[in-house]
Coordinates of C-alpha atoms in Angstrom, one line a residue:
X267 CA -10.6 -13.3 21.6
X268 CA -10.4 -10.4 23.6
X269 CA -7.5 -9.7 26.1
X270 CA -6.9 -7.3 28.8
X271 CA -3.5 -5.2 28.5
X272 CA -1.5 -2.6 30.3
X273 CA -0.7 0.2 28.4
X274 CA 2.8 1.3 28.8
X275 CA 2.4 4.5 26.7
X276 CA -0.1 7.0 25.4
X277 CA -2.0 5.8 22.8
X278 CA -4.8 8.2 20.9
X279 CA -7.5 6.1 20.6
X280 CA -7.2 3.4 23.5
X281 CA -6.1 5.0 26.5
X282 CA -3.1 6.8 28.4
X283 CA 0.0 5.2 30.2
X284 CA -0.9 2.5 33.4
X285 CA -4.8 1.8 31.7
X286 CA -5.8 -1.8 31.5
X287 CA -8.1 -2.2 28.3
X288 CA -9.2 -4.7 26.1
X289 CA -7.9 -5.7 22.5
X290 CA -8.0 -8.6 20.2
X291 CA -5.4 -11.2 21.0
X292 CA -3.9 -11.2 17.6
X293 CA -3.6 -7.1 17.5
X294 CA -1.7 -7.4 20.8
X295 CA 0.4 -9.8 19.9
X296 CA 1.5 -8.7 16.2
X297 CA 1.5 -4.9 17.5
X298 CA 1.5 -3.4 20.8
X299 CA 3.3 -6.2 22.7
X300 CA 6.4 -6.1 19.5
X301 CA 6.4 -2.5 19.2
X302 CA 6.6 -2.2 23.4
X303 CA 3.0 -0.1 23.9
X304 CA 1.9 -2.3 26.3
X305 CA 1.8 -6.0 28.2
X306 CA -0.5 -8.3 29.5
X307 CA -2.3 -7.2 32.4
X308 CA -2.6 -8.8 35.1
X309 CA -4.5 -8.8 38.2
X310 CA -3.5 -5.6 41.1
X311 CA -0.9 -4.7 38.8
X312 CA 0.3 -1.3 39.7
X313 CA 1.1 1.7 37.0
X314 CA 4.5 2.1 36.2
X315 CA 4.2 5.4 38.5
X316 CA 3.6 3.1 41.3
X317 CA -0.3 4.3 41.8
X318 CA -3.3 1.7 41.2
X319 CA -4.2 0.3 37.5
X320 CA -7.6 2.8 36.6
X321 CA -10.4 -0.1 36.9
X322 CA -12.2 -1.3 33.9
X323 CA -15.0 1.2 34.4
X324 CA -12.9 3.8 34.5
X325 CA -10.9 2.5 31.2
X326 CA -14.1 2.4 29.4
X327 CA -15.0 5.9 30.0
X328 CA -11.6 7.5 29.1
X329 CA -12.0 5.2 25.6
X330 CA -15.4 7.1 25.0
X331 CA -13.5 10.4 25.1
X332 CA -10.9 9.4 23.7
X333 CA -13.3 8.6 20.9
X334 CA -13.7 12.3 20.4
X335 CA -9.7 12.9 20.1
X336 CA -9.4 10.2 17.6
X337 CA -11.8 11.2 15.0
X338 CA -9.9 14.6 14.9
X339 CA -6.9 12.7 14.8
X340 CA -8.2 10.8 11.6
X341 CA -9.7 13.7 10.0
X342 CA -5.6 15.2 9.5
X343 CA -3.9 12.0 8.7
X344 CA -3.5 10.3 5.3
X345 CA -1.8 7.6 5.2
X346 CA 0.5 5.5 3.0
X347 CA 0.3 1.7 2.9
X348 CA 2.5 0.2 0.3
X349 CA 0.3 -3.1 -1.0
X350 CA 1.8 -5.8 -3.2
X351 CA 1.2 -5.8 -6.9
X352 CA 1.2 -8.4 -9.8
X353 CA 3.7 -8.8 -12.0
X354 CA 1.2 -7.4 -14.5
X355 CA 1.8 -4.3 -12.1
X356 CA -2.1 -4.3 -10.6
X357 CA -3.0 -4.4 -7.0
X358 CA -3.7 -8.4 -5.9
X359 CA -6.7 -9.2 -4.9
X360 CA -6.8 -8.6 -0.9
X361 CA -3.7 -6.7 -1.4
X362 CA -4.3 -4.9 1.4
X363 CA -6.4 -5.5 5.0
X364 CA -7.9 -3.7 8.1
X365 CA -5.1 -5.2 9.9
X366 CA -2.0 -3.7 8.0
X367 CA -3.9 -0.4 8.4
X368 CA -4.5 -0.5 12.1
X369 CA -0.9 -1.5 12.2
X370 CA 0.2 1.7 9.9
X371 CA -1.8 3.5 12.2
X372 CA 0.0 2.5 15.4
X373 CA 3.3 2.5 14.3
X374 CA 3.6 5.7 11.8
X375 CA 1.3 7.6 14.2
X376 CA 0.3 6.1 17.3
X377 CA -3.4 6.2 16.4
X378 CA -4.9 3.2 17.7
X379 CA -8.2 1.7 15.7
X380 CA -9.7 -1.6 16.2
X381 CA -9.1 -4.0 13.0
X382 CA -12.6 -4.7 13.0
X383 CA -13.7 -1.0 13.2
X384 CA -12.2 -0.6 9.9
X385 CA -14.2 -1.0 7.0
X386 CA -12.1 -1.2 3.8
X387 CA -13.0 -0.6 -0.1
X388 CA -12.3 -2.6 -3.3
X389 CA -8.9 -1.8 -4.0
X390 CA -8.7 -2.0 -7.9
X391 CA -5.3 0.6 -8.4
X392 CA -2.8 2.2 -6.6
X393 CA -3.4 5.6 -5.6
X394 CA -6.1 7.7 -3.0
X395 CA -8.7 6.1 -1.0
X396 CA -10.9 5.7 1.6
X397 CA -11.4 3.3 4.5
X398 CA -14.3 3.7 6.8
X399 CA -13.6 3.3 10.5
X400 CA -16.6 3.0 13.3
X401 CA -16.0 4.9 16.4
X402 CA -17.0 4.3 20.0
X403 CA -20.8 5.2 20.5
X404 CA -22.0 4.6 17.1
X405 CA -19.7 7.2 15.1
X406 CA -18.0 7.1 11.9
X407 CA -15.6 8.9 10.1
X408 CA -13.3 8.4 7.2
X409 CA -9.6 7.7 6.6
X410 CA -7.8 9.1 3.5
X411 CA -5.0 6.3 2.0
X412 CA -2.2 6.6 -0.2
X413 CA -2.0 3.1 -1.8
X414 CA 1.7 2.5 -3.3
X415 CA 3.4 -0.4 -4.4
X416 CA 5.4 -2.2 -2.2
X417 CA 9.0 -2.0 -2.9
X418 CA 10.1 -5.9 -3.5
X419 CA 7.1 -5.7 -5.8
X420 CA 8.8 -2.8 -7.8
X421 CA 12.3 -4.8 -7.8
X422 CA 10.7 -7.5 -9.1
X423 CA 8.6 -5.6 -12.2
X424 CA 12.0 -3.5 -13.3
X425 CA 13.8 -6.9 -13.2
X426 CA 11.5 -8.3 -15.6
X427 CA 11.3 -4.9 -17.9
X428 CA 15.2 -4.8 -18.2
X429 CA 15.8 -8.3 -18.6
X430 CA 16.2 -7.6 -22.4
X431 CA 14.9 -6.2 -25.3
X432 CA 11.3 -5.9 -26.8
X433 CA 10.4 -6.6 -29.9
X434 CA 8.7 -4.8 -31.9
X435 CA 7.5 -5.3 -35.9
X436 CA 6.8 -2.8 -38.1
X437 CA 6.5 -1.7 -41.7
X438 CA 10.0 -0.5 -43.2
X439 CA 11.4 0.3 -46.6
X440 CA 14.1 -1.3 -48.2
X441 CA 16.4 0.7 -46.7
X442 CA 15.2 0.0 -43.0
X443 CA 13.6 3.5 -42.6
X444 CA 10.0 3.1 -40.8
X445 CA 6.3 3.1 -42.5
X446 CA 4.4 4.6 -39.3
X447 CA 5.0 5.6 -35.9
X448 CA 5.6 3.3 -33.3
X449 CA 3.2 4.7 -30.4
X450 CA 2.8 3.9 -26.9
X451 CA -0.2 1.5 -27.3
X452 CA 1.8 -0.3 -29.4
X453 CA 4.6 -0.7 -26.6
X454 CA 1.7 -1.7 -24.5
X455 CA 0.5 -4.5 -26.8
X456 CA 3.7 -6.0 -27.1
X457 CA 4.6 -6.0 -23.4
X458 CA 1.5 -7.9 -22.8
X459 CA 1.8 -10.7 -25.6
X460 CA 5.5 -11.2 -25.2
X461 CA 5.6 -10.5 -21.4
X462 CA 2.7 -10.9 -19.8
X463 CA 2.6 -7.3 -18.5
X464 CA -0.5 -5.1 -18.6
X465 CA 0.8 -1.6 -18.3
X466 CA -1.3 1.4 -19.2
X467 CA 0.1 3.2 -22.4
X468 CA -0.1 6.4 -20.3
X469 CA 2.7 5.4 -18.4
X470 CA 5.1 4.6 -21.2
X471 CA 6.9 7.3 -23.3
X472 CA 7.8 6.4 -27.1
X473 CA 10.8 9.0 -28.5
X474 CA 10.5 8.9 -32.7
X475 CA 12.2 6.2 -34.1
X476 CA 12.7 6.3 -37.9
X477 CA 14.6 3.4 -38.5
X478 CA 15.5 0.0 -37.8
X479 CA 17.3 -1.5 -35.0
X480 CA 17.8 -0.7 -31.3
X481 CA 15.8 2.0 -29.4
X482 CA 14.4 2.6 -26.0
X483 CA 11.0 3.6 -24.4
X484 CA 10.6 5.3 -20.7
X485 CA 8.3 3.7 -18.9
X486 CA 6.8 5.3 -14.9
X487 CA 6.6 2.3 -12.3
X488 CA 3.8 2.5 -10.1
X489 CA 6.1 3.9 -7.8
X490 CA 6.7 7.0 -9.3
X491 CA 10.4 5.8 -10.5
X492 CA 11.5 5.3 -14.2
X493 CA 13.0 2.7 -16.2
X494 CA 14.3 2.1 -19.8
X495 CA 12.9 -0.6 -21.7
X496 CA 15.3 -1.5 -24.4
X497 CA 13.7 -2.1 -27.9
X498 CA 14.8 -4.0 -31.3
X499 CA 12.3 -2.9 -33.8
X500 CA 12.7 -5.6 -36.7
X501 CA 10.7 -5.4 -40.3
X502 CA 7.1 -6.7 -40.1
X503 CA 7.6 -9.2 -42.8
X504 CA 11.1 -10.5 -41.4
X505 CA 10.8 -14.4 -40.7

């Protein structure tokens, strides 16, 4: 449902401060109305200047050139939307929407697109990518995105690395001193049998270890930050 409102600021993309235009009832509510860019218009309602409300006509015209000021806009922004991930440390499914974008938009830049201009990809990892965004007339254009993880997300994922030690079973000599090298894949393998985790090996970091008992691997959250993962490496045939 579409609603008329008053714009109480200058907004690239939708019009200029005193305009009456039309937006979805849910984007008002959830965005302009909470962040203060505008209120609900109502009939012979005067700018905040004092002159006359610009009639719809006139609205719809300034949109149209505004249009032109918005896909230049675009074209310099890239933008970073932290999306939630599993505990397995992927992207969910529908992690992230048109609306959280339009809202990242409005917020962080005070670009204004239409949720349902926005045309979103398959988001399969964090990371760059594109979302497609239809502009008045007919126009497109692209949006560069940053996909992160979102922080309570990242909390979670170190609480469940830290929580305590790995282990890990390998060949030894009677004396405790290691076969073969314990490798990242390996660190990999074990997260995901023991933990549930599916991290790529490229992200963890295995020092030597030549014997056993304690050690630790670093392991890069999808965040950029890093954590120790304490390990117990124990003899292969220990039972």
């Amino acid at each position: 449902m579409q609603v008329p409102v008053l714009l109480r600021k200058d907004i690239t993309g939708i019009g200029r401060l005193g305009e009456t235009v039309e937006v979805s009832e849910r984007f008002a509510k959830r965005v302009l109305f909470r962040h203060g860019l505008a209120e609900l218009a109502r009939r012979n309602r005067a700018k905040p200047d004092g002159k006359p409300a610009p009639d719809m006509r006139e609205s719809t015209k300034r949109r149209r050139e505004e249009a032109a000021v918005l896909e230049r806009a675009l074209s310099r922004v890239r933008l970073t939307v932290p999306i939630h991930i599993g505990e397995d440390g992927r992207p969910k499914e529908l992690a992230i929407n048109a609306e959280k974008v339009a809202e990242a938009l409005i917020e962080e830049h005070e670009l204004f697109v239409d949720p349902g201009a926005i045309r979103m990809p398959p988001v399969r990892k964090l990371g760059p990518a594109q979302a497609e965004i239809q502009l008045e007339g007919g126009g497109r254009t692209r949006l560069a995105l940053n996909l992160v993880a979102h922080p309570d997300d990242i909390k979670k994922l170190r609480g469940r690395l830290e929580k305590k030690a790995l282990e890990i079973a390998v060949p030894a000599d009677k004396d405790g001193r290691i076969r073969e090298r314990i490798d990242e894949k390996t660190i990999a393998k074990a997260l995901e049998k023991q933990r549930g985790l599916h991290l790529d090996p490229d992200t963890i970091r295995m020092p030597p270890v030549r014997k056993l008992g304690p050690a630790q691997a670093e392991i890069q959250l999808p965040d950029g930050s890093r954590v120790w993962l304490g390990l117990q490496i124990v003899r292969k045939d220990k039972k």
